[in-house]
Amino acid sequence: MGLFSKDIKTLDDMLLHGLQDIYYAEHEITKALPKMIDQATNRDLALGLKNHLAETYKQIERLDQVFKKLGQKPSGTDCPAIDGLIKESDETAGEIDDKSVLDAAIVANAQAVEHYEMARYGTLIAWAEELGHDDIVRFLTTNLNEEKAANTKLNTVATRKGVNRKAAS
């Protein structure tokens, strides 16, 4: 079912499609994060990415619960947005030799992913609330809050833990 497919007729259909999109995205992120962790030379950055990888697995578990509460089997649908962000991250990493500049690029690429996830979860929460699916809102809100916290931690690593400063020198 594509985003503008004839299969989408109602807001419930949009909600389900959005959940499948983020489910796919979270699974793809669990594949991409280990590469980023291996490439990171800043200790705080690598640790933050490792911690977020563990969080991402918990987010997938919460999404499993969301599907269950909606009487649906957990499944993903291709998400060109996350595929593009991950592809861009991989390409960027392959083009940068300076490890301190690469750390800054990893932060930027990880933040692009976080911002996508924050947008997606925010929309899903609004739709679930509108449709009266209060039983899934807390799962989605927990995931959204973790994405916001991950973004804040990435900001801290970039600005206060010296990643950007080192890349600039």
Short mmCIF file of N, CA, C and O in Angstrom, two decimals, residues 100 103-105 107 155 157-159 161-169:
data_model
loop_
_atom_site.label_atom_id
_atom_site.label_comp_id
_atom_site.label_asym_id
_atom_site.label_seq_id
_atom_site.Cartn_x
_atom_site.Cartn_y
_atom_site.Cartn_z
N SER A 100 37.37 13.12 12.80
CA SER A 100 36.63 14.10 13.60
C SER A 100 35.51 14.73 12.77
O SER A 100 34.43 15.01 13.30
N ASP A 103 32.74 12.16 12.65
CA ASP A 103 31.91 12.18 13.86
C ASP A 103 30.82 13.25 13.76
O ASP A 103 29.66 13.01 14.10
N ALA A 104 31.19 14.44 13.27
CA ALA A 104 30.20 15.51 13.11
C ALA A 104 29.14 15.11 12.09
O ALA A 104 27.95 15.40 12.27
N ALA A 105 29.55 14.44 11.03
CA ALA A 105 28.60 13.98 10.01
C ALA A 105 27.67 12.91 10.59
O ALA A 105 26.47 12.90 10.29
N VAL A 107 26.69 12.66 13.68
CA VAL A 107 25.71 13.38 14.51
C VAL A 107 24.62 13.97 13.62
O VAL A 107 23.43 13.80 13.88
N ASN A 155 22.65 16.68 20.20
CA ASN A 155 23.01 18.10 20.27
C ASN A 155 24.11 18.34 21.29
O ASN A 155 25.06 19.08 21.04
N VAL A 157 26.33 16.15 22.45
CA VAL A 157 27.59 15.57 21.99
C VAL A 157 28.25 16.50 20.96
O VAL A 157 29.47 16.72 21.00
N ALA A 158 27.46 17.07 20.09
CA ALA A 158 28.00 17.94 19.05
C ALA A 158 28.54 19.24 19.63
O ALA A 158 29.63 19.68 19.27
N THR A 159 27.77 19.85 20.52
CA THR A 159 28.13 21.20 20.97
C THR A 159 28.90 21.26 22.28
O THR A 159 29.77 22.10 22.44
N LYS A 161 30.26 18.34 23.99
CA LYS A 161 31.25 17.27 24.16
C LYS A 161 32.35 17.36 23.11
O LYS A 161 33.18 16.47 22.98
N GLY A 162 32.33 18.44 22.32
CA GLY A 162 33.46 18.76 21.47
C GLY A 162 33.49 18.19 20.06
O GLY A 162 34.46 18.40 19.35
N VAL A 163 32.46 17.50 19.63
CA VAL A 163 32.49 16.91 18.29
C VAL A 163 32.61 18.01 17.23
O VAL A 163 33.49 17.93 16.35
N ASN A 164 31.78 19.02 17.31
CA ASN A 164 31.84 20.09 16.30
C ASN A 164 33.13 20.88 16.40
O ASN A 164 33.74 21.23 15.39
N ARG A 165 33.57 21.16 17.62
CA ARG A 165 34.82 21.91 17.82
C ARG A 165 36.01 21.16 17.24
O ARG A 165 36.84 21.74 16.54
N LYS A 166 36.07 19.87 17.48
CA LYS A 166 37.18 19.08 16.96
C LYS A 166 37.13 19.01 15.43
O LYS A 166 38.17 19.06 14.77
N ALA A 167 35.93 18.90 14.88
CA ALA A 167 35.79 18.83 13.42
C ALA A 167 36.20 20.15 12.76
O ALA A 167 36.71 20.15 11.63
N ALA A 168 36.02 21.24 13.48
CA ALA A 168 36.35 22.56 12.93
C ALA A 168 37.84 22.89 13.00
O ALA A 168 38.30 23.79 12.33
N SER A 169 38.58 22.12 13.81
CA SER A 169 40.01 22.46 13.98
C SER A 169 40.91 21.69 13.02
O SER A 169 40.55 20.82 12.33
#
